[in-house]
Short mmCIF file of C-alpha atoms and ligand atoms in Angstrom, two decimals:
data_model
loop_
_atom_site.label_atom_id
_atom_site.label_comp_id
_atom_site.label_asym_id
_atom_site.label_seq_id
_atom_site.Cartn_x
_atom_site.Cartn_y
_atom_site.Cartn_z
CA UNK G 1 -21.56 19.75 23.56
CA UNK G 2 -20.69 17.35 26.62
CA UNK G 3 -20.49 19.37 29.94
CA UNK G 4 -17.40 19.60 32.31
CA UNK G 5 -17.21 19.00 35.90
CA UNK G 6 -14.69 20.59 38.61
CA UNK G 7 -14.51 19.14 41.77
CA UNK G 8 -11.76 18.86 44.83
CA UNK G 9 -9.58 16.39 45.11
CA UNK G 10 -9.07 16.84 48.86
CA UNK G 11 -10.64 18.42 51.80
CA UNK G 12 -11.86 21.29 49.84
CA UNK G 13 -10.43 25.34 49.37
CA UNK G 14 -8.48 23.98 46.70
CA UNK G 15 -8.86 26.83 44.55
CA UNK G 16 -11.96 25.38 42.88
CA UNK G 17 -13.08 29.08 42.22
CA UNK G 18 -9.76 29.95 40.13
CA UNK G 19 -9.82 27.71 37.87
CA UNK G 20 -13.99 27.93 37.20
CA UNK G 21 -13.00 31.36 36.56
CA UNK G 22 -10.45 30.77 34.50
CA UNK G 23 -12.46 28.35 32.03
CA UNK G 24 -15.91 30.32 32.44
CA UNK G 25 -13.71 32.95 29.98
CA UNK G 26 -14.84 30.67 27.08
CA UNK G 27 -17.76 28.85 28.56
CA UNK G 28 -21.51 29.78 28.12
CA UNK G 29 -22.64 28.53 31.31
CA UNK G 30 -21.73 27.98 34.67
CA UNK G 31 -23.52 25.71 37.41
CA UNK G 32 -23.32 25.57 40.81
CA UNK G 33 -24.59 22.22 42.22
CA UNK G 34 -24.17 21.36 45.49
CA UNK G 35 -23.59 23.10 48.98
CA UNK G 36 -24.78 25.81 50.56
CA UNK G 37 -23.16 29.61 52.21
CA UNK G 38 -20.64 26.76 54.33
CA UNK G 39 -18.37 27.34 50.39
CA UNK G 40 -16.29 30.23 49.60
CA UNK G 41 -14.90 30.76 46.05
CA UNK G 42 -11.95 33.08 45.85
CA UNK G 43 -11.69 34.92 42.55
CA UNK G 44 -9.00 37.51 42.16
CA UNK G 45 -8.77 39.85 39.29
CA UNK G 46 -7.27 43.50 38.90
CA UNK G 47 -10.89 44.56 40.09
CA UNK G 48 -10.16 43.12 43.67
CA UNK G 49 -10.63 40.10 45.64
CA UNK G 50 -13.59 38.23 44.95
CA UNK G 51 -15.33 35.52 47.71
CA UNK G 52 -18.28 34.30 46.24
CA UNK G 53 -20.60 32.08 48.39
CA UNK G 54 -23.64 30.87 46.45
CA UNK G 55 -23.08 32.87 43.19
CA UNK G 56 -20.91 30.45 40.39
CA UNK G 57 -17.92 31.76 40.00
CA UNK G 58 -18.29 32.60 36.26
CA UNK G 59 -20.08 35.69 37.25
CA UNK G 60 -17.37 37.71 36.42
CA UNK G 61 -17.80 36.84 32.49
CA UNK G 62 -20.61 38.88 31.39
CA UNK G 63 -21.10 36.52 28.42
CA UNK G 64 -21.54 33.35 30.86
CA UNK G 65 -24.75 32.61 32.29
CA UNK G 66 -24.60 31.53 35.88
CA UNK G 67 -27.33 29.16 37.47
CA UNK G 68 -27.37 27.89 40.90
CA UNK G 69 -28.61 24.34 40.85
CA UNK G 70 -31.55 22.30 42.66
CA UNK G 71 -28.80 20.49 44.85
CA UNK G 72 -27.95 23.80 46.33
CA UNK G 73 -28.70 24.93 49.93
CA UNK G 74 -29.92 28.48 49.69
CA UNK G 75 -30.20 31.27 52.31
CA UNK G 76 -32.06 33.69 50.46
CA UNK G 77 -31.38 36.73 52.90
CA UNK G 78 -27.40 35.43 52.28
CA UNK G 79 -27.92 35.75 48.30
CA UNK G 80 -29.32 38.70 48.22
CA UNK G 81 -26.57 40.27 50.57
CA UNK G 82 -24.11 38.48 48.30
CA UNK G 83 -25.76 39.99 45.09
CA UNK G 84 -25.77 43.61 46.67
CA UNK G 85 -22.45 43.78 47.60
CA UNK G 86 -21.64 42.32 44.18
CA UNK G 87 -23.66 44.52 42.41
CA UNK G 88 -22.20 47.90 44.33
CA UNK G 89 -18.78 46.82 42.61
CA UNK G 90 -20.48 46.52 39.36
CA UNK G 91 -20.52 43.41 38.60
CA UNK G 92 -23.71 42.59 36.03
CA UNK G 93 -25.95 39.76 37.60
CA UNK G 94 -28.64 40.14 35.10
CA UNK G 95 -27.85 36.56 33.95
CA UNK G 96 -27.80 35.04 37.20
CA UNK G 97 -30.48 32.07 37.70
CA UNK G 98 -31.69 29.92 40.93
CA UNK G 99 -33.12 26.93 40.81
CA UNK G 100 -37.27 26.64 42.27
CA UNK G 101 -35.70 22.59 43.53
CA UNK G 102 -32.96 24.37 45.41
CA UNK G 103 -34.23 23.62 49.60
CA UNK G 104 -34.18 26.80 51.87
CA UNK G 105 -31.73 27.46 55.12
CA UNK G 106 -34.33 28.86 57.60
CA UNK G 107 -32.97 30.54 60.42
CA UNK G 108 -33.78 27.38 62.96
CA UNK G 109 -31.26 25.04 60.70
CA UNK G 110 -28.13 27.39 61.72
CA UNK G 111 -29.61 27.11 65.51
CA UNK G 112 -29.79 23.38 65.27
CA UNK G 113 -26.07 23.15 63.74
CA UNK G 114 -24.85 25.27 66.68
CA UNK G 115 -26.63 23.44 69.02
CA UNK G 116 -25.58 19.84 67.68
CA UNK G 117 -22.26 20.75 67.30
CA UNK G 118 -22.00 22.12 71.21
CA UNK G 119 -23.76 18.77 71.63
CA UNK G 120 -21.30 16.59 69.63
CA UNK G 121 -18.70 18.30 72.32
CA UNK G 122 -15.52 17.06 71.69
CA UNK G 123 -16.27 14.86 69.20
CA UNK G 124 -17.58 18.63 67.32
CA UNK G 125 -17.41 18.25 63.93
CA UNK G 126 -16.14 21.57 63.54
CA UNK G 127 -19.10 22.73 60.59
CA UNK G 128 -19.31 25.88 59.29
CA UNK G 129 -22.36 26.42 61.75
CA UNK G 130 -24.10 27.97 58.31
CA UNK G 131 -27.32 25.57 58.46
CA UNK G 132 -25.67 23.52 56.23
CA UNK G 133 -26.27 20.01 58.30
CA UNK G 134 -29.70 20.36 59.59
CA UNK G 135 -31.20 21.78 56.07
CA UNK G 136 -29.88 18.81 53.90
CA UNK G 137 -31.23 16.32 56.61
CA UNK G 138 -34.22 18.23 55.86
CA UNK G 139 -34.38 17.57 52.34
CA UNK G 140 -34.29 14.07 52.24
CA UNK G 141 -36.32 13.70 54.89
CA UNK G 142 -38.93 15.42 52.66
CA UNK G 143 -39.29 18.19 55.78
CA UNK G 144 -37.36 20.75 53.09
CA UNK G 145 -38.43 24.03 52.07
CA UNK G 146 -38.02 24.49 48.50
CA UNK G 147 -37.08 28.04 46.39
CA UNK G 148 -40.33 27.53 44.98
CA UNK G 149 -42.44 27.35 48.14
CA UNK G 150 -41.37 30.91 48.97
CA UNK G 151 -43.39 32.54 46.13
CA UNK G 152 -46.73 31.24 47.48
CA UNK G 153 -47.19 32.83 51.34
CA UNK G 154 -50.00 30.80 51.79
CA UNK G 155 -48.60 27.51 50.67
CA UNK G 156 -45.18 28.01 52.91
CA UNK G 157 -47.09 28.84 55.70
CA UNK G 158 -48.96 25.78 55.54
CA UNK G 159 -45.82 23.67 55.19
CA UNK G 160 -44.00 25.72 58.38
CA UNK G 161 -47.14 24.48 59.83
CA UNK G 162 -46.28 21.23 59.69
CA UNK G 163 -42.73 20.79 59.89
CA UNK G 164 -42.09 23.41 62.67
CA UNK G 165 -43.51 21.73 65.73
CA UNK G 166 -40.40 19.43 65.32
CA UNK G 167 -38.00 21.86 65.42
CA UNK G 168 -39.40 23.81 67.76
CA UNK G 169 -39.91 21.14 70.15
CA UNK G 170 -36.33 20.05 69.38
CA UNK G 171 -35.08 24.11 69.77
CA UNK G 172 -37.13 24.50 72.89
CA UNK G 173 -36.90 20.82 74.68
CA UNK G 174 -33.50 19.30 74.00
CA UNK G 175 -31.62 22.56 73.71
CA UNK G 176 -33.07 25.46 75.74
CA UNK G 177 -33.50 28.07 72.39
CA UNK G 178 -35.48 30.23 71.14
CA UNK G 179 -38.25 28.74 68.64
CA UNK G 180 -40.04 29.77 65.47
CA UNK G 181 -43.64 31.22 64.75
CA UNK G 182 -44.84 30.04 61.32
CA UNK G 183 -46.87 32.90 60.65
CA UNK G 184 -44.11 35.34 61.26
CA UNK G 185 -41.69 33.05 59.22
CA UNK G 186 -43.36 32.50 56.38
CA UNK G 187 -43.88 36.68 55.91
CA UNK G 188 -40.14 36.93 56.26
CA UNK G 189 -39.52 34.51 54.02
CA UNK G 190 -42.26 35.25 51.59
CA UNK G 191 -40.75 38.88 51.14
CA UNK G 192 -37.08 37.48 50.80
CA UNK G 193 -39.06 34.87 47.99
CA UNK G 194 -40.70 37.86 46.15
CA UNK G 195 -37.17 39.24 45.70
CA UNK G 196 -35.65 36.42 44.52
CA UNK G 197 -38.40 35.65 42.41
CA UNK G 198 -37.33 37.58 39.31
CA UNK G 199 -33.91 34.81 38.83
CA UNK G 200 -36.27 31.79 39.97
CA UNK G 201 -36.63 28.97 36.94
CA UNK G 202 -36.66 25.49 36.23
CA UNK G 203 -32.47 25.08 36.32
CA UNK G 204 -32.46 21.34 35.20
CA UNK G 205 -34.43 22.66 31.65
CA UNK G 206 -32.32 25.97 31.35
CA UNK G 207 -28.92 23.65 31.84
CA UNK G 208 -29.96 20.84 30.01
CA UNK G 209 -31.37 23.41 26.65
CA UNK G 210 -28.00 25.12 26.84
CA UNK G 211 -26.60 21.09 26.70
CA UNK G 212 -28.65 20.86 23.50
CA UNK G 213 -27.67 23.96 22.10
CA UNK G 214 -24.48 23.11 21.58
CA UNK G 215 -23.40 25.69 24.32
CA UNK G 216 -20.19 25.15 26.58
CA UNK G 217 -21.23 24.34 30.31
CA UNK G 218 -19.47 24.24 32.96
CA UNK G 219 -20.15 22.49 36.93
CA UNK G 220 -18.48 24.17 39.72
CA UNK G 221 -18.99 21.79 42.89
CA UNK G 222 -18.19 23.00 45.98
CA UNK G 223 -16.36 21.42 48.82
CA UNK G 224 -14.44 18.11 47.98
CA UNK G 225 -14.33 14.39 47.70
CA UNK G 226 -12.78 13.50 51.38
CA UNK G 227 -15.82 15.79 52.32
CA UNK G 228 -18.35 13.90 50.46
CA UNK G 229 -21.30 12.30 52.84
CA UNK G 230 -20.68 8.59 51.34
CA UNK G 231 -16.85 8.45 50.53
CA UNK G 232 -15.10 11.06 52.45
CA UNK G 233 -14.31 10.76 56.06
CA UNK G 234 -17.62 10.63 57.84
CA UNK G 235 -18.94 12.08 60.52
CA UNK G 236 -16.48 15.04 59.35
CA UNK G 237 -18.08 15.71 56.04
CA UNK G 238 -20.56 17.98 54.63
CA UNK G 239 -23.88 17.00 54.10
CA UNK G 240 -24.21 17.01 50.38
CA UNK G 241 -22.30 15.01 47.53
CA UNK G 242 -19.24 16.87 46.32
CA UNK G 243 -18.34 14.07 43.80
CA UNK G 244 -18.73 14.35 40.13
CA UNK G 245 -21.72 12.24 39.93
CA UNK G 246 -23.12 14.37 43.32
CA UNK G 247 -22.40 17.38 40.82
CA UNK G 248 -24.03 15.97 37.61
CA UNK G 249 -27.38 15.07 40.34
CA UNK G 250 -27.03 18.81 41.41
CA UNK G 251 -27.05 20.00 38.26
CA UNK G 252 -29.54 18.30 36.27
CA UNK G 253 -26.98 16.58 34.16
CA UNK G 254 -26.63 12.61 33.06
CA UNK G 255 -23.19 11.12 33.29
CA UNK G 256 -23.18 10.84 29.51
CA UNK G 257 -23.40 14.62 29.09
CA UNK G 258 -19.99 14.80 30.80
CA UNK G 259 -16.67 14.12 28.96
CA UNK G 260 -14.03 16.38 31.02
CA UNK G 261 -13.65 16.09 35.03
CA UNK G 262 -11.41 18.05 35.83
CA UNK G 263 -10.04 17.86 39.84
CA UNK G 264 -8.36 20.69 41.57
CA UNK G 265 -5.47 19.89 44.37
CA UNK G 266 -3.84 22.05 46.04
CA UNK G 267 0.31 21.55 45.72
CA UNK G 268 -0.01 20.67 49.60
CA UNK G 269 -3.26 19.70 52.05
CA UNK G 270 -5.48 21.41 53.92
CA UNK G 271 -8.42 20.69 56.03
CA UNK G 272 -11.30 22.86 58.17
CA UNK G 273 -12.44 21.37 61.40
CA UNK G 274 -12.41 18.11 62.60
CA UNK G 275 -11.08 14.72 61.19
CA UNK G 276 -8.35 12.27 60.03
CA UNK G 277 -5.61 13.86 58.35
CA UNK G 278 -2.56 11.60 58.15
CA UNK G 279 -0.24 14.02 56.80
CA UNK G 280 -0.92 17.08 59.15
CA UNK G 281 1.67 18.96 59.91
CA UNK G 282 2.15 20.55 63.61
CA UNK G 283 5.47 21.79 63.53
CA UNK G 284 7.11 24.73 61.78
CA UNK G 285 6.50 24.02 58.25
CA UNK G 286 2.78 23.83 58.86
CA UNK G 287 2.80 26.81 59.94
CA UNK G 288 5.16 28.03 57.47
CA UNK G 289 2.13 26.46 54.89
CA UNK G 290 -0.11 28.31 56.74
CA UNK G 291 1.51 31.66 56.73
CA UNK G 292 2.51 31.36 52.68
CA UNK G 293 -0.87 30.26 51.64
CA UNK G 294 -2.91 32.26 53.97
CA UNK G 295 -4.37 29.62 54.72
CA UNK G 296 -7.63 31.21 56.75
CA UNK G 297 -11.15 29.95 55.71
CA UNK G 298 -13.45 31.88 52.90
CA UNK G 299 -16.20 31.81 55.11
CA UNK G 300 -15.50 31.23 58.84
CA UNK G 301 -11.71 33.01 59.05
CA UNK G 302 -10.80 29.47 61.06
CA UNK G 303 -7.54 28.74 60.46
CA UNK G 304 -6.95 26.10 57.99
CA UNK G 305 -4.75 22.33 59.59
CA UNK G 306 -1.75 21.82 56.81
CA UNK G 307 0.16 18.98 55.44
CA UNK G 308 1.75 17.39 52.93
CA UNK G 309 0.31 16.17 49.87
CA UNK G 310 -1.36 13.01 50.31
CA UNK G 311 -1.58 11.04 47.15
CA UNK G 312 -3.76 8.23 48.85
CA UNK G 313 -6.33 10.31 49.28
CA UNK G 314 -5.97 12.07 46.30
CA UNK G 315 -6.07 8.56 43.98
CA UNK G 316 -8.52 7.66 45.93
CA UNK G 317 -10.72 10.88 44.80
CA UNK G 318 -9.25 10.86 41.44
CA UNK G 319 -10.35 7.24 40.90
CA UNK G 320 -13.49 7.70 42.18
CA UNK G 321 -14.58 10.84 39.70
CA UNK G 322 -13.37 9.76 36.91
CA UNK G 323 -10.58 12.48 36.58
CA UNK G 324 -9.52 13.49 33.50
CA UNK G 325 -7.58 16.24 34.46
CA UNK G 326 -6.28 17.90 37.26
CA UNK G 327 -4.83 21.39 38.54
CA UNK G 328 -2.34 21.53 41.24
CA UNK G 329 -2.78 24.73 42.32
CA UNK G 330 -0.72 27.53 44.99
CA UNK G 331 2.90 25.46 44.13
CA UNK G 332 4.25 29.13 44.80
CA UNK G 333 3.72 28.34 48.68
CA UNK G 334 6.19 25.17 48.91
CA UNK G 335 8.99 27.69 47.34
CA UNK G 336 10.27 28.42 50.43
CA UNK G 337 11.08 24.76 50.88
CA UNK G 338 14.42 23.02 50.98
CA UNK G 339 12.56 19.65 50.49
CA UNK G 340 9.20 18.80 49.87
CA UNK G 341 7.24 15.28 51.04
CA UNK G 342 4.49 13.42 49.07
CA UNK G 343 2.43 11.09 50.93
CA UNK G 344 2.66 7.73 48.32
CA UNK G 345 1.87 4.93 50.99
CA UNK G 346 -0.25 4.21 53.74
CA UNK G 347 0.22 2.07 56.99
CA UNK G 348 -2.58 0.66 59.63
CA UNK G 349 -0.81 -0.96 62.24
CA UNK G 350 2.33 -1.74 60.26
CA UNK G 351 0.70 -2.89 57.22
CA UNK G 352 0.51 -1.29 53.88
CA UNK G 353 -2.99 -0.23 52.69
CA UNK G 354 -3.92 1.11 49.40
CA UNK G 355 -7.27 3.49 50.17
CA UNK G 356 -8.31 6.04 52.87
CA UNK G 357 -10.17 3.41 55.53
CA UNK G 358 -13.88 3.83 55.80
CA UNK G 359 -13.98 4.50 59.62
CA UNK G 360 -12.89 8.23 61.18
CA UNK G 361 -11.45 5.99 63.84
CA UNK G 362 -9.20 3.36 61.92
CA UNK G 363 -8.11 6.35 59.57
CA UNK G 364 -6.74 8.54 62.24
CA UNK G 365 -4.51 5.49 63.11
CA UNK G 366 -3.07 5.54 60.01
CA UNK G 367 0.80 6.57 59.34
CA UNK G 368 1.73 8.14 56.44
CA UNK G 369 4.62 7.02 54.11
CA UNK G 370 6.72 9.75 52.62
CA UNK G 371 8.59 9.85 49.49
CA UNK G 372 11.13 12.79 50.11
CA UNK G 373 11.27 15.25 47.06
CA UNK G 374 14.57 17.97 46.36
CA UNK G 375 12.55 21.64 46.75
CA UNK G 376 13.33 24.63 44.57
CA UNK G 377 13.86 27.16 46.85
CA UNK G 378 12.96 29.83 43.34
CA UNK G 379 10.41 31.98 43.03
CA UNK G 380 7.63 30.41 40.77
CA UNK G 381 5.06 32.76 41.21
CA UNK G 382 6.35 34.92 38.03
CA UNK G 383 6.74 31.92 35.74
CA UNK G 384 4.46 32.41 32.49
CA UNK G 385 4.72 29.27 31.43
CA UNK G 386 5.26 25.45 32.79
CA UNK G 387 8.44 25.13 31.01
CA UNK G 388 9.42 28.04 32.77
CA UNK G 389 9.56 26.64 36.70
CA UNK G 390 12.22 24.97 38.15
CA UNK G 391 13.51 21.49 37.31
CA UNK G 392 12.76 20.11 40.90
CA UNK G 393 9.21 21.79 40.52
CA UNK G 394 8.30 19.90 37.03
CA UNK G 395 9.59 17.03 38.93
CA UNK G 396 7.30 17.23 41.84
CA UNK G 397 4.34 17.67 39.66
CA UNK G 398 5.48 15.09 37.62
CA UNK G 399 5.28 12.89 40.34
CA UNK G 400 1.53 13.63 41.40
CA UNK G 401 0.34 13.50 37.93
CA UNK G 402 2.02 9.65 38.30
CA UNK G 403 0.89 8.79 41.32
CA UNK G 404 -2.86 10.11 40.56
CA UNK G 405 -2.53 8.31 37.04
CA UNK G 406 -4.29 11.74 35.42
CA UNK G 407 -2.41 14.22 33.46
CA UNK G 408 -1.52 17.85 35.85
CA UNK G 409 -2.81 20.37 32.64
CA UNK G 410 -2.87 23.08 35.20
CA UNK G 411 -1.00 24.45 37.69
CA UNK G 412 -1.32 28.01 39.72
CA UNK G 413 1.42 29.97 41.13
CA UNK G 414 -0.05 32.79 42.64
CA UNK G 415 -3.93 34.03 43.09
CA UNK G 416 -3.94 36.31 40.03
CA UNK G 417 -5.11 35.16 36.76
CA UNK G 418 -2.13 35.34 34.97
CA UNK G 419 -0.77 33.29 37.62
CA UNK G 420 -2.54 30.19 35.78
CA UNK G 421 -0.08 28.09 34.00
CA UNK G 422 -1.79 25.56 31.02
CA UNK G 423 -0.35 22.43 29.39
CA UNK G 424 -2.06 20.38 26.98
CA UNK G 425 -3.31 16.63 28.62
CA UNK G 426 -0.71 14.45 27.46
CA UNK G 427 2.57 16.32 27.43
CA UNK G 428 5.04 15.99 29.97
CA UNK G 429 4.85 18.66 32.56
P1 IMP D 501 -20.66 22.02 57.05
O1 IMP D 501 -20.60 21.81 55.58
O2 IMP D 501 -20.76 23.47 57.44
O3 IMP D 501 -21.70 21.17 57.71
O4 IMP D 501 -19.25 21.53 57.68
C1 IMP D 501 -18.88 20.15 57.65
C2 IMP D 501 -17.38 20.02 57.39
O5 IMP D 501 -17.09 20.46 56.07
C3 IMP D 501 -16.50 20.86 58.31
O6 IMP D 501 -15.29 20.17 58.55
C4 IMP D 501 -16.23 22.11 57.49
O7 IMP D 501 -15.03 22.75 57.87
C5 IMP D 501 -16.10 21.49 56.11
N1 IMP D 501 -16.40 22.44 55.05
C6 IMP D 501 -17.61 22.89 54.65
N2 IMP D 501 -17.48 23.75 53.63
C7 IMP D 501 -16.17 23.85 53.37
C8 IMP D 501 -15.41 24.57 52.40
O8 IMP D 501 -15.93 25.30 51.55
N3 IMP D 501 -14.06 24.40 52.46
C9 IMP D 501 -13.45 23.57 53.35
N4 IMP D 501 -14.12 22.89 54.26
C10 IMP D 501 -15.47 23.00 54.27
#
């Protein structure tokens, strides 16, 4: 039974955690494969609001195992706060599973992101300041500390040994902080590793014997494309691969194994922190976007830059994961609107270009060209079906599904889960 894959289309917080919800009601298995506490997954059911961090956001179906992946980031103390609090609103996590690959975020990697990013000044990339950064540079610079290095004291404090005079020299020397004792670290960390050890297991074999089995498995990437460390728009990206073919890697599955990739968008854009946005809004209706969507991050409360949708950037993502679907999601928030813009074109220095530019600098030069859409002005959010919204609104996804050359086969008007509208690939919205 081939896998699926759901990634963002955009700058991330497109409601990734919705629609994994939504489809881990008939799936068997749910992976998280990338990232690290920097994501936050809203769920909402009649049980409350939901913001899951590290756990997969199939948690909530007790029939659907959930296993966080070797291309995770994990802060164990994090997880096990995040399990607590999930299991004190009784939520069943006996079927929860962590990879032994999965690296460590040890309390010097959120010191070194705060200190780089009051380095970085105005040029701040505007992180999450969760560790995320300095632990993946860790990995692949084979400095990491691995899940599985936490259930052997002597062994990780051996390894703290030897990667720790870096840091600390780095802590102590370059920015005037506190450092780390590997003795003390490695007790801390061993004790936080004993009580994770119970969901610790070999993630690739578990995913890739559930593959075998027949059984329906779904990857639940966090972040999104235009944050991705190759394609999206670097220096202002995250530091892992939030791709399709990042999440296959970070799951332990082949490209062959998947046959649906499915990309979320929201209706509009948003983007955290720092970067080229062409179609940011700073007047009225950004804020109006703002307001209506709540848009406020997951995991940092920063409020969220908003803008049109921007169809470059989202062909460009769709195009590059091999989208097979996609889900426009929170088209409630543009009802207020007595006209709504899509971003179709670009234009660097008065000439058309097809692609988001590979350089921060050359993309924030870019100007955006609109194609200007009739709103609705209807409330959508109560719609139980496509066929129910408003002519203008069928139109306007109409016209992404075009432009991103993939069918829309979802589209959510409203955080609930009946507020999750489905259309078979193929018909017209
Ligand atoms: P980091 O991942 O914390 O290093 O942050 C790097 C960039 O990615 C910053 O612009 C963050 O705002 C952004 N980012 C990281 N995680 C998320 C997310 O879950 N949603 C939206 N933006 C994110």
């Amino acid at each position: 039974m081939p896998a699926t894959v759901i990634i963002g289309g955009q700058w991330g917080d497109e409601g990734k955690g919705k629609i994994t919800d939504a489809l881990a009601a008939q799936a068997d298995m749910v992976v998280r494969p990338n990232g690290s506490t920097n994501a936050g997954h809203t769920v909402v059911t009649d049980q409350g609001v939901f913001k899951f961090h590290l756990v997969p956001s199939g948690v909530l179906h007790p029939a659907c195992d959930c296993v966080i992946g070797a291309g995770v980031a994990v802060d164990p103390a994090q997880l096990l706060d995040e399990i607590t609090a999930l299991q004190a609103r009784g939520v069943d996590l006996s079927r929860l599973y962590l990879s032994d690959r999965a690296n460590v975020i040890l309390p010097y990697h959120p010191a070194l992101d705060r200190a780089e990013e009051q380095r970085r000044g105005t040029q701040s990339i505007g992180t999450t300041l969760r560790g995320n950064g300095p632990a993946y540079s860790d990995k692949v610079g084979r400095r990491g500390i691995r899940i599985a290095d936490l259930l052997d004291e002597s062994a990780l404090v051996e390894r703290l040994r030897l990667v720790l005079p870096e840091k600390n020299l780095l802590l102590a020397s370059l920015y005037g902080e506190e450092t780390f004792d590997a003795a003390a670290l490695a007790e801390r960390y061993a004790a936080l590793g004993e009580r994770l050890a119970p969901l610790v297991v070999q993630a690739e074999v578990l995913v890739q014997d559930a593959l075998a089995a027949g059984k329906r498995v779904i990857v639940e990437s966090a972040q999104a494309t235009m944050l991705d460390v190759d394609y999206g728009t670097y220096p202002y990206v995250t530091s892992s691969m939030p791709t399709a073919a990042g999440a296959c890697q970070g799951a332990g599955i082949g490209p062959t194994q998947v046959d649906t990739v499915i990309a979320v968008y929201k209706a509009y854009t948003t983007r955290v922190g720092g970067g080229p946005f062409p179609t940011e809004l700073h007047d009225a209706i950004g804020q109006l976007l703002r307001d209506r969507g709540q848009e406020y991050g997951t995991t940092t409360g920063r409020p969220r830059r908003t803008g049109w949708f921007d169809a470059v950037a989202g062909r460009y993502a769709a195009r590059l994961n091999g989208v097979t679907e996609v889900a426009v999601t929170k088209l409630d928030v543009l009802d207020a609107l007595e006209e709504v813009r899509i971003c179709v074109g670009y234009r660097l220095d008065g000439t058309p270009i097809d692609a988001p530019p590979s350089v921060a600098a050359v993309y924030e030069r870019v100007e955006p060209v609109y194609e200007v859409l009739p709103g609705w002005r209807e409330d959508t959010s109560q719609a139980t079906s496509v066929d129910e919204l408003p002519l203008n609104a069928r139109r306007y996804l109409d016209r992404i599904a075009e432009l991103l050359c993939v069918p829309v086969t979802m589209v959510g008007v409203g955080p609930q889960r009946r507020q999750l509208l489905h259309r078979t690939a193929g018909a017209a919205v």
